[in-house]
Every structure is written in C-alpha cells, then in structure tokens.
mmCIF file of N, CA and C in Angstrom:
data_model
loop_
_atom_site.group_PDB
_atom_site.id
_atom_site.type_symbol
_atom_site.label_atom_id
_atom_site.label_comp_id
_atom_site.label_asym_id
_atom_site.label_seq_id
_atom_site.Cartn_x
_atom_site.Cartn_y
_atom_site.Cartn_z
ATOM 1 N N GLN A 729 105.725 98.857 109.679
ATOM 2 C CA GLN A 729 104.532 98.996 108.869
ATOM 3 C C GLN A 729 104.965 99.626 107.513
ATOM 4 N N VAL A 730 104.457 99.090 106.464
ATOM 5 C CA VAL A 730 104.816 99.558 105.100
ATOM 6 C C VAL A 730 104.023 100.778 104.773
ATOM 7 N N GLN A 731 104.696 101.752 104.233
ATOM 8 C CA GLN A 731 104.041 102.966 103.715
ATOM 9 C C GLN A 731 104.532 103.224 102.291
ATOM 10 N N VAL A 732 103.640 103.747 101.454
ATOM 11 C CA VAL A 732 104.035 104.162 100.138
ATOM 12 C C VAL A 732 103.717 105.624 99.966
ATOM 13 N N MET A 733 104.532 106.334 99.215
ATOM 14 C CA MET A 733 104.424 107.820 99.125
ATOM 15 C C MET A 733 104.708 108.225 97.712
ATOM 16 N N GLU A 734 103.739 108.996 97.128
ATOM 17 C CA GLU A 734 103.954 109.540 95.780
ATOM 18 C C GLU A 734 104.590 110.882 95.820
ATOM 19 N N SER A 735 105.273 111.239 94.742
ATOM 20 C CA SER A 735 105.831 112.565 94.551
ATOM 21 C C SER A 735 105.834 112.892 93.075
ATOM 22 N N GLY A 736 105.789 114.180 92.736
ATOM 23 C CA GLY A 736 105.979 114.604 91.350
ATOM 24 C C GLY A 736 104.792 115.131 90.650
ATOM 25 N N GLY A 737 103.648 115.214 91.294
ATOM 26 C CA GLY A 737 102.461 115.755 90.570
ATOM 27 C C GLY A 737 102.612 117.218 90.346
ATOM 28 N N GLY A 738 101.638 117.800 89.645
ATOM 29 C CA GLY A 738 101.615 119.214 89.371
ATOM 30 C C GLY A 738 100.714 119.605 88.281
ATOM 31 N N LEU A 739 100.869 120.856 87.894
ATOM 32 C CA LEU A 739 100.045 121.454 86.784
ATOM 33 C C LEU A 739 100.907 121.559 85.534
ATOM 34 N N VAL A 740 100.425 120.982 84.434
ATOM 35 C CA VAL A 740 101.151 121.040 83.208
ATOM 36 C C VAL A 740 100.211 121.393 82.069
ATOM 37 N N GLN A 741 100.778 121.753 80.918
ATOM 38 C CA GLN A 741 99.944 122.028 79.744
ATOM 39 C C GLN A 741 99.780 120.822 78.876
ATOM 40 N N PRO A 742 98.745 120.785 78.042
ATOM 41 C CA PRO A 742 98.595 119.657 77.134
ATOM 42 C C PRO A 742 99.829 119.493 76.265
ATOM 43 N N GLY A 743 100.243 118.253 76.076
ATOM 44 C CA GLY A 743 101.442 117.925 75.355
ATOM 45 C C GLY A 743 102.721 117.881 76.157
ATOM 46 N N ASP A 744 102.634 118.316 77.384
ATOM 47 C CA ASP A 744 103.847 118.281 78.236
ATOM 48 C C ASP A 744 104.071 116.899 78.795
ATOM 49 N N SER A 745 105.247 116.772 79.430
ATOM 50 C CA SER A 745 105.611 115.505 80.111
ATOM 51 C C SER A 745 105.714 115.693 81.584
ATOM 52 N N LEU A 746 105.537 114.691 82.349
ATOM 53 C CA LEU A 746 105.630 114.731 83.793
ATOM 54 C C LEU A 746 105.978 113.370 84.327
ATOM 55 N N GLY A 747 106.808 113.356 85.380
ATOM 56 C CA GLY A 747 107.175 112.080 86.020
ATOM 57 C C GLY A 747 106.689 112.003 87.441
ATOM 58 N N LEU A 748 106.220 110.811 87.840
ATOM 59 C CA LEU A 748 105.780 110.523 89.155
ATOM 60 C C LEU A 748 106.675 109.437 89.753
ATOM 61 N N THR A 749 106.921 109.551 91.029
ATOM 62 C CA THR A 749 107.757 108.533 91.720
ATOM 63 C C THR A 749 107.054 108.051 92.928
ATOM 64 N N CYS A 750 107.162 106.786 93.220
ATOM 65 C CA CYS A 750 106.627 106.222 94.453
ATOM 66 C C CYS A 750 107.752 105.568 95.276
ATOM 67 N N THR A 751 107.818 105.950 96.465
ATOM 68 C CA THR A 751 108.862 105.360 97.363
ATOM 69 C C THR A 751 108.169 104.593 98.535
ATOM 70 N N THR A 752 108.896 103.694 99.076
ATOM 71 C CA THR A 752 108.345 102.903 100.137
ATOM 72 C C THR A 752 109.181 102.994 101.422
ATOM 73 N N SER A 753 108.586 102.750 102.519
ATOM 74 C CA SER A 753 109.293 102.642 103.792
ATOM 75 C C SER A 753 108.734 101.455 104.540
ATOM 76 N N GLY A 754 109.557 100.926 105.448
ATOM 77 C CA GLY A 754 109.162 99.722 106.198
ATOM 78 C C GLY A 754 109.765 98.483 105.584
ATOM 79 N N THR A 755 109.621 97.411 106.249
ATOM 80 C CA THR A 755 110.237 96.182 105.850
ATOM 81 C C THR A 755 109.351 95.383 104.904
ATOM 82 N N ILE A 756 109.903 95.057 103.769
ATOM 83 C CA ILE A 756 109.198 94.301 102.725
ATOM 84 C C ILE A 756 109.995 93.010 102.462
ATOM 85 N N TRP A 757 109.308 91.873 102.568
ATOM 86 C CA TRP A 757 109.986 90.617 102.290
ATOM 87 C C TRP A 757 110.052 90.284 100.815
ATOM 88 N N LYS A 758 108.923 90.557 100.125
ATOM 89 C CA LYS A 758 108.903 90.316 98.656
ATOM 90 C C LYS A 758 107.853 91.183 98.025
ATOM 91 N N ILE A 759 108.268 91.855 96.942
ATOM 92 C CA ILE A 759 107.290 92.644 96.149
ATOM 93 C C ILE A 759 106.750 91.773 95.021
ATOM 94 N N LEU A 760 105.459 91.746 94.918
ATOM 95 C CA LEU A 760 104.788 90.999 93.825
ATOM 96 C C LEU A 760 104.502 91.905 92.622
ATOM 97 N N SER A 761 104.026 93.106 92.876
ATOM 98 C CA SER A 761 103.762 94.059 91.799
ATOM 99 C C SER A 761 103.666 95.477 92.308
ATOM 100 N N MET A 762 103.906 96.375 91.382
ATOM 101 C CA MET A 762 103.804 97.800 91.718
ATOM 102 C C MET A 762 102.903 98.422 90.652
ATOM 103 N N ALA A 763 102.113 99.414 91.057
ATOM 104 C CA ALA A 763 101.154 99.921 90.050
ATOM 105 C C ALA A 763 100.840 101.412 90.303
ATOM 106 N N TRP A 764 100.247 102.011 89.301
ATOM 107 C CA TRP A 764 99.685 103.390 89.372
ATOM 108 C C TRP A 764 98.229 103.304 89.010
ATOM 109 N N TYR A 765 97.447 103.938 89.867
ATOM 110 C CA TYR A 765 96.021 104.097 89.570
ATOM 111 C C TYR A 765 95.746 105.618 89.514
ATOM 112 N N ARG A 766 94.607 105.942 89.003
ATOM 113 C CA ARG A 766 94.182 107.371 89.028
ATOM 114 C C ARG A 766 92.671 107.462 89.220
ATOM 115 N N GLN A 767 92.264 108.596 89.756
ATOM 116 C CA GLN A 767 90.887 108.810 90.003
ATOM 117 C C GLN A 767 90.575 110.265 89.648
ATOM 118 N N ALA A 768 89.774 110.416 88.633
ATOM 119 C CA ALA A 768 89.325 111.764 88.237
ATOM 120 C C ALA A 768 88.113 112.131 89.051
ATOM 121 N N LEU A 769 87.824 113.372 89.144
ATOM 122 C CA LEU A 769 86.688 113.900 89.938
ATOM 123 C C LEU A 769 85.393 113.270 89.393
ATOM 124 N N GLY A 770 84.653 112.678 90.288
ATOM 125 C CA GLY A 770 83.384 112.053 89.886
ATOM 126 C C GLY A 770 83.473 110.723 89.221
ATOM 127 N N SER A 771 84.698 110.159 89.156
ATOM 128 C CA SER A 771 84.900 108.885 88.494
ATOM 129 C C SER A 771 85.460 107.851 89.448
ATOM 130 N N GLN A 772 85.416 106.575 89.053
ATOM 131 C CA GLN A 772 86.010 105.538 89.894
ATOM 132 C C GLN A 772 87.520 105.470 89.656
ATOM 133 N N ARG A 773 88.203 104.924 90.641
ATOM 134 C CA ARG A 773 89.640 104.742 90.500
ATOM 135 C C ARG A 773 89.889 103.674 89.453
ATOM 136 N N GLU A 774 90.873 103.936 88.601
ATOM 137 C CA GLU A 774 91.170 103.051 87.484
ATOM 138 C C GLU A 774 92.654 102.723 87.448
ATOM 139 N N LEU A 775 92.974 101.551 86.969
ATOM 140 C CA LEU A 775 94.366 101.156 86.795
ATOM 141 C C LEU A 775 94.943 101.884 85.600
ATOM 142 N N VAL A 776 96.150 102.473 85.844
ATOM 143 C CA VAL A 776 96.876 103.151 84.756
ATOM 144 C C VAL A 776 97.945 102.200 84.207
ATOM 145 N N ALA A 777 98.759 101.709 85.081
ATOM 146 C CA ALA A 777 99.845 100.813 84.693
ATOM 147 C C ALA A 777 100.290 99.957 85.838
ATOM 148 N N ARG A 778 100.777 98.742 85.502
ATOM 149 C CA ARG A 778 101.223 97.859 86.578
ATOM 150 C C ARG A 778 102.491 97.157 86.031
ATOM 151 N N ILE A 779 103.420 96.914 86.978
ATOM 152 C CA ILE A 779 104.666 96.183 86.588
ATOM 153 C C ILE A 779 104.861 95.056 87.643
ATOM 154 N N SER A 780 105.103 93.871 87.180
ATOM 155 C CA SER A 780 105.337 92.757 88.096
ATOM 156 C C SER A 780 106.807 92.728 88.569
ATOM 157 N N SER A 781 107.078 91.915 89.518
ATOM 158 C CA SER A 781 108.426 91.778 89.996
ATOM 159 C C SER A 781 109.361 91.238 88.918
ATOM 160 N N ALA A 782 108.803 90.560 87.926
ATOM 161 C CA ALA A 782 109.584 90.070 86.813
ATOM 162 C C ALA A 782 109.749 91.094 85.681
ATOM 163 N N GLY A 783 109.084 92.245 85.853
ATOM 164 C CA GLY A 783 109.189 93.290 84.840
ATOM 165 C C GLY A 783 108.118 93.332 83.782
ATOM 166 N N ASP A 784 107.136 92.408 83.897
ATOM 167 C CA ASP A 784 106.019 92.466 82.939
ATOM 168 C C ASP A 784 105.159 93.652 83.230
ATOM 169 N N THR A 785 104.740 94.315 82.138
ATOM 170 C CA THR A 785 103.953 95.539 82.308
ATOM 171 C C THR A 785 102.564 95.381 81.682
ATOM 172 N N LYS A 786 101.686 96.200 82.208
ATOM 173 C CA LYS A 786 100.297 96.263 81.689
ATOM 174 C C LYS A 786 99.862 97.710 81.734
ATOM 175 N N TYR A 787 99.246 98.206 80.669
ATOM 176 C CA TYR A 787 98.762 99.579 80.619
ATOM 177 C C TYR A 787 97.321 99.635 80.181
ATOM 178 N N ARG A 788 96.600 100.654 80.675
ATOM 179 C CA ARG A 788 95.294 100.849 80.139
ATOM 180 C C ARG A 788 95.423 101.419 78.726
ATOM 181 N N ASP A 789 94.448 101.139 77.872
ATOM 182 C CA ASP A 789 94.582 101.477 76.460
ATOM 183 C C ASP A 789 94.833 102.947 76.214
ATOM 184 N N SER A 790 94.205 103.803 76.978
ATOM 185 C CA SER A 790 94.281 105.246 76.719
ATOM 186 C C SER A 790 95.663 105.830 76.983
ATOM 187 N N VAL A 791 96.523 105.119 77.649
ATOM 188 C CA VAL A 791 97.867 105.657 77.940
ATOM 189 C C VAL A 791 98.978 104.908 77.246
ATOM 190 N N LYS A 792 98.613 103.813 76.524
ATOM 191 C CA LYS A 792 99.664 103.062 75.802
ATOM 192 C C LYS A 792 100.433 103.932 74.835
ATOM 193 N N GLY A 793 101.726 103.789 74.856
ATOM 194 C CA GLY A 793 102.573 104.625 73.949
ATOM 195 C C GLY A 793 102.890 106.008 74.537
ATOM 196 N N ARG A 794 102.215 106.373 75.603
ATOM 197 C CA ARG A 794 102.470 107.697 76.174
ATOM 198 C C ARG A 794 103.099 107.592 77.549
ATOM 199 N N PHE A 795 102.657 106.608 78.356
ATOM 200 C CA PHE A 795 103.133 106.432 79.685
ATOM 201 C C PHE A 795 104.044 105.230 79.801
ATOM 202 N N THR A 796 105.037 105.313 80.656
ATOM 203 C CA THR A 796 105.941 104.205 80.917
ATOM 204 C C THR A 796 106.131 103.990 82.392
ATOM 205 N N ILE A 797 105.876 102.784 82.848
ATOM 206 C CA ILE A 797 106.130 102.442 84.246
ATOM 207 C C ILE A 797 107.429 101.684 84.361
ATOM 208 N N SER A 798 108.181 101.986 85.378
ATOM 209 C CA SER A 798 109.435 101.329 85.549
ATOM 210 C C SER A 798 109.679 101.148 87.076
ATOM 211 N N LYS A 799 110.471 100.105 87.425
ATOM 212 C CA LYS A 799 110.747 99.850 88.796
ATOM 213 C C LYS A 799 112.237 99.940 89.062
ATOM 214 N N HIS A 800 112.537 100.228 90.274
ATOM 215 C CA HIS A 800 113.926 100.398 90.697
ATOM 216 C C HIS A 800 114.085 99.484 91.928
ATOM 217 N N SER A 801 114.425 98.230 91.653
ATOM 218 C CA SER A 801 114.381 97.206 92.700
ATOM 219 C C SER A 801 115.332 97.484 93.869
ATOM 220 N N ALA A 802 116.452 98.154 93.569
ATOM 221 C CA ALA A 802 117.432 98.336 94.587
ATOM 222 C C ALA A 802 116.887 99.090 95.797
ATOM 223 N N ASN A 803 115.910 99.975 95.575
ATOM 224 C CA ASN A 803 115.396 100.800 96.700
ATOM 225 C C ASN A 803 113.867 100.740 96.733
ATOM 226 N N ASN A 804 113.291 99.707 96.144
ATOM 227 C CA ASN A 804 111.847 99.504 96.200
ATOM 228 C C ASN A 804 111.060 100.777 95.811
ATOM 229 N N THR A 805 111.455 101.378 94.754
ATOM 230 C CA THR A 805 110.699 102.498 94.229
ATOM 231 C C THR A 805 110.246 102.219 92.782
ATOM 232 N N TRP A 806 109.267 102.950 92.349
ATOM 233 C CA TRP A 806 108.846 102.858 90.983
ATOM 234 C C TRP A 806 108.325 104.166 90.466
ATOM 235 N N SER A 807 108.355 104.317 89.178
ATOM 236 C CA SER A 807 108.009 105.638 88.583
ATOM 237 C C SER A 807 107.047 105.464 87.428
ATOM 238 N N LEU A 808 106.480 106.550 87.082
ATOM 239 C CA LEU A 808 105.549 106.648 85.916
ATOM 240 C C LEU A 808 105.954 107.867 85.131
ATOM 241 N N GLU A 809 106.472 107.623 83.932
ATOM 242 C CA GLU A 809 106.815 108.730 83.049
ATOM 243 C C GLU A 809 105.695 108.944 82.097
ATOM 244 N N MET A 810 105.142 110.178 82.094
ATOM 245 C CA MET A 810 103.963 110.488 81.294
ATOM 246 C C MET A 810 104.349 111.520 80.240
ATOM 247 N N THR A 811 104.065 111.224 78.985
ATOM 248 C CA THR A 811 104.331 112.172 77.905
ATOM 249 C C THR A 811 103.042 112.463 77.153
ATOM 250 N N SER A 812 103.100 113.495 76.367
ATOM 251 C CA SER A 812 101.989 113.888 75.503
ATOM 252 C C SER A 812 100.667 113.945 76.360
ATOM 253 N N LEU A 813 100.798 114.606 77.505
ATOM 254 C CA LEU A 813 99.623 114.630 78.403
ATOM 255 C C LEU A 813 98.433 115.343 77.822
ATOM 256 N N LYS A 814 97.254 114.841 78.179
ATOM 257 C CA LYS A 814 95.981 115.374 77.721
ATOM 258 C C LYS A 814 95.174 115.834 78.879
ATOM 259 N N PRO A 815 94.222 116.728 78.642
ATOM 260 C CA PRO A 815 93.368 117.151 79.756
ATOM 261 C C PRO A 815 92.635 116.004 80.388
ATOM 262 N N GLU A 816 92.344 114.955 79.677
ATOM 263 C CA GLU A 816 91.615 113.807 80.223
ATOM 264 C C GLU A 816 92.538 112.952 81.148
ATOM 265 N N ASP A 817 93.810 113.268 81.195
ATOM 266 C CA ASP A 817 94.719 112.609 82.110
ATOM 267 C C ASP A 817 94.643 113.229 83.517
ATOM 268 N N THR A 818 93.931 114.329 83.620
ATOM 269 C CA THR A 818 93.798 115.025 84.895
ATOM 270 C C THR A 818 93.169 114.128 85.921
ATOM 271 N N ALA A 819 93.790 113.936 87.052
ATOM 272 C CA ALA A 819 93.254 113.063 88.097
ATOM 273 C C ALA A 819 94.234 113.093 89.308
ATOM 274 N N VAL A 820 93.804 112.449 90.360
ATOM 275 C CA VAL A 820 94.679 112.167 91.457
ATOM 276 C C VAL A 820 95.311 110.794 91.171
ATOM 277 N N TYR A 821 96.633 110.708 91.172
ATOM 278 C CA TYR A 821 97.339 109.534 90.868
ATOM 279 C C TYR A 821 97.803 108.846 92.158
ATOM 280 N N TYR A 822 97.563 107.574 92.248
ATOM 281 C CA TYR A 822 97.903 106.804 93.463
ATOM 282 C C TYR A 822 98.885 105.708 93.091
ATOM 283 N N CYS A 823 99.873 105.498 93.951
ATOM 284 C CA CYS A 823 100.674 104.303 93.759
ATOM 285 C C CYS A 823 100.170 103.216 94.648
ATOM 286 N N TYR A 824 100.357 101.960 94.207
ATOM 287 C CA TYR A 824 99.838 100.778 94.875
ATOM 288 C C TYR A 824 100.930 99.712 94.822
ATOM 289 N N LEU A 825 101.118 99.115 96.004
ATOM 290 C CA LEU A 825 102.140 98.074 96.171
ATOM 291 C C LEU A 825 101.451 96.809 96.631
ATOM 292 N N ASN A 826 101.733 95.718 95.930
ATOM 293 C CA ASN A 826 101.264 94.391 96.332
ATOM 294 C C ASN A 826 102.508 93.625 96.797
ATOM 295 N N ALA A 827 102.539 93.311 98.091
ATOM 296 C CA ALA A 827 103.796 92.773 98.642
ATOM 297 C C ALA A 827 103.546 91.845 99.805
ATOM 298 N N ILE A 828 104.533 91.047 100.116
ATOM 299 C CA ILE A 828 104.511 90.220 101.288
ATOM 300 C C ILE A 828 105.524 90.803 102.263
ATOM 301 N N VAL A 829 105.112 91.055 103.485
ATOM 302 C CA VAL A 829 106.014 91.818 104.374
ATOM 303 C C VAL A 829 106.820 90.918 105.270
ATOM 304 N N ARG A 830 106.514 89.627 105.333
ATOM 305 C CA ARG A 830 107.314 88.706 106.189
ATOM 306 C C ARG A 830 107.315 87.380 105.513
ATOM 307 N N GLU A 831 108.298 86.585 105.767
ATOM 308 C CA GLU A 831 108.389 85.244 105.194
ATOM 309 C C GLU A 831 107.222 84.440 105.711
ATOM 310 N N TYR A 832 106.591 83.635 104.790
ATOM 311 C CA TYR A 832 105.425 82.824 105.005
ATOM 312 C C TYR A 832 104.186 83.637 105.235
ATOM 313 N N GLY A 833 104.237 84.956 105.056
ATOM 314 C CA GLY A 833 103.088 85.779 105.212
ATOM 315 C C GLY A 833 102.224 85.825 103.900
ATOM 316 N N LEU A 834 101.064 86.384 104.002
ATOM 317 C CA LEU A 834 100.239 86.546 102.841
ATOM 318 C C LEU A 834 100.509 87.921 102.171
ATOM 319 N N ASN A 835 100.203 88.005 100.909
ATOM 320 C CA ASN A 835 100.373 89.295 100.247
ATOM 321 C C ASN A 835 99.278 90.252 100.641
ATOM 322 N N ASP A 836 99.596 91.529 100.579
ATOM 323 C CA ASP A 836 98.620 92.562 100.938
ATOM 324 C C ASP A 836 98.873 93.789 100.060
ATOM 325 N N GLY A 837 97.897 94.661 99.987
ATOM 326 C CA GLY A 837 98.043 95.851 99.160
ATOM 327 C C GLY A 837 98.214 97.094 100.016
ATOM 328 N N TYR A 838 99.000 98.035 99.482
ATOM 329 C CA TYR A 838 99.304 99.252 100.180
ATOM 330 C C TYR A 838 99.170 100.423 99.236
ATOM 331 N N TRP A 839 98.385 101.390 99.674
ATOM 332 C CA TRP A 839 98.075 102.568 98.867
ATOM 333 C C TRP A 839 98.847 103.793 99.347
ATOM 334 N N GLY A 840 99.277 104.640 98.394
ATOM 335 C CA GLY A 840 99.755 105.951 98.769
ATOM 336 C C GLY A 840 98.572 106.880 98.944
ATOM 337 N N GLN A 841 98.861 108.141 99.348
ATOM 338 C CA GLN A 841 97.778 109.129 99.605
ATOM 339 C C GLN A 841 97.366 109.862 98.354
ATOM 340 N N GLY A 842 98.128 109.732 97.320
ATOM 341 C CA GLY A 842 97.764 110.342 96.016
ATOM 342 C C GLY A 842 98.482 111.695 95.757
ATOM 343 N N THR A 843 98.663 111.977 94.517
ATOM 344 C CA THR A 843 99.212 113.225 94.054
ATOM 345 C C THR A 843 98.427 113.755 92.846
ATOM 346 N N GLN A 844 98.137 115.015 92.904
ATOM 347 C CA GLN A 844 97.292 115.596 91.847
ATOM 348 C C GLN A 844 98.080 115.906 90.577
ATOM 349 N N VAL A 845 97.545 115.445 89.455
ATOM 350 C CA VAL A 845 98.089 115.848 88.143
ATOM 351 C C VAL A 845 97.004 116.559 87.412
ATOM 352 N N THR A 846 97.279 117.819 87.019
ATOM 353 C CA THR A 846 96.319 118.613 86.280
ATOM 354 C C THR A 846 96.907 119.016 84.938
ATOM 355 N N VAL A 847 96.211 118.674 83.894
ATOM 356 C CA VAL A 847 96.651 119.047 82.533
ATOM 357 C C VAL A 847 95.674 120.045 81.974
ATOM 358 N N SER A 848 96.130 121.291 81.853
ATOM 359 C CA SER A 848 95.272 122.377 81.418
ATOM 360 C C SER A 848 96.023 123.469 80.782
ATOM 361 N N SER A 849 95.427 124.124 79.820
ATOM 362 C CA SER A 849 96.072 125.240 79.155
ATOM 363 C C SER A 849 95.585 126.549 79.806
#
C-alpha cells in the first residue's frame, strides 16, 4: 500500500525560508505527478504547486517566484522550497501523489497527513 509522508513544517518569521519534503513508501509502478496543497484554517484546500513526471511545473499565482517544487526520481520524493514567506502562507501543507501502483492499473491519488507551516512574527 502506498503511503506519502510530509516533513519539514514549523514556525518561521515573515521573510524566512522553509523547505518541505515528501517521501513515499510502498510499490509504485509509475508516477504521473507530485504536488503540494495547503489548507488554511476556515478555507478550502488549494493547490500550491505541481510537477509532472516530465518535470513540467505549475504554481498558484500567489507563490510564483517564491516557491519551488522539485522531484527526486531516484527515491520517489519531492520537495517544496519556500522563500520570502508571508503570514498568508500559514496553513497545513499536504503532499499529493498521482500514481499507478501496478502495470495495467489505473492511476490513483494519495495524500499525506499534512504538516503545519506557521508564518508569524
């Protein structure tokens, strides 16, 4: 069974940088895309950044130029480097994997449990 796990959250001050990492366990036949979502208190979960297996990236407008998503294919992990953090970036950050776990299987989505990022002075 595939599991994804986030690490690296914490409390930082405005303007600081922080990195998040997502690791996977279990057998994966093919990864289609990896992504980071976030959910602030009282808000809906929203896409932060996504990277395809080919390396194509997509970012929400509010994080463009500040956040960078990257993948590490050798060990099926991906990361989110966040710079110039703002209080409005405060949220629980979730990693999401879109993958096929067996040959001829259908793709499915897998969520991590989330890691808190708090930006406050």
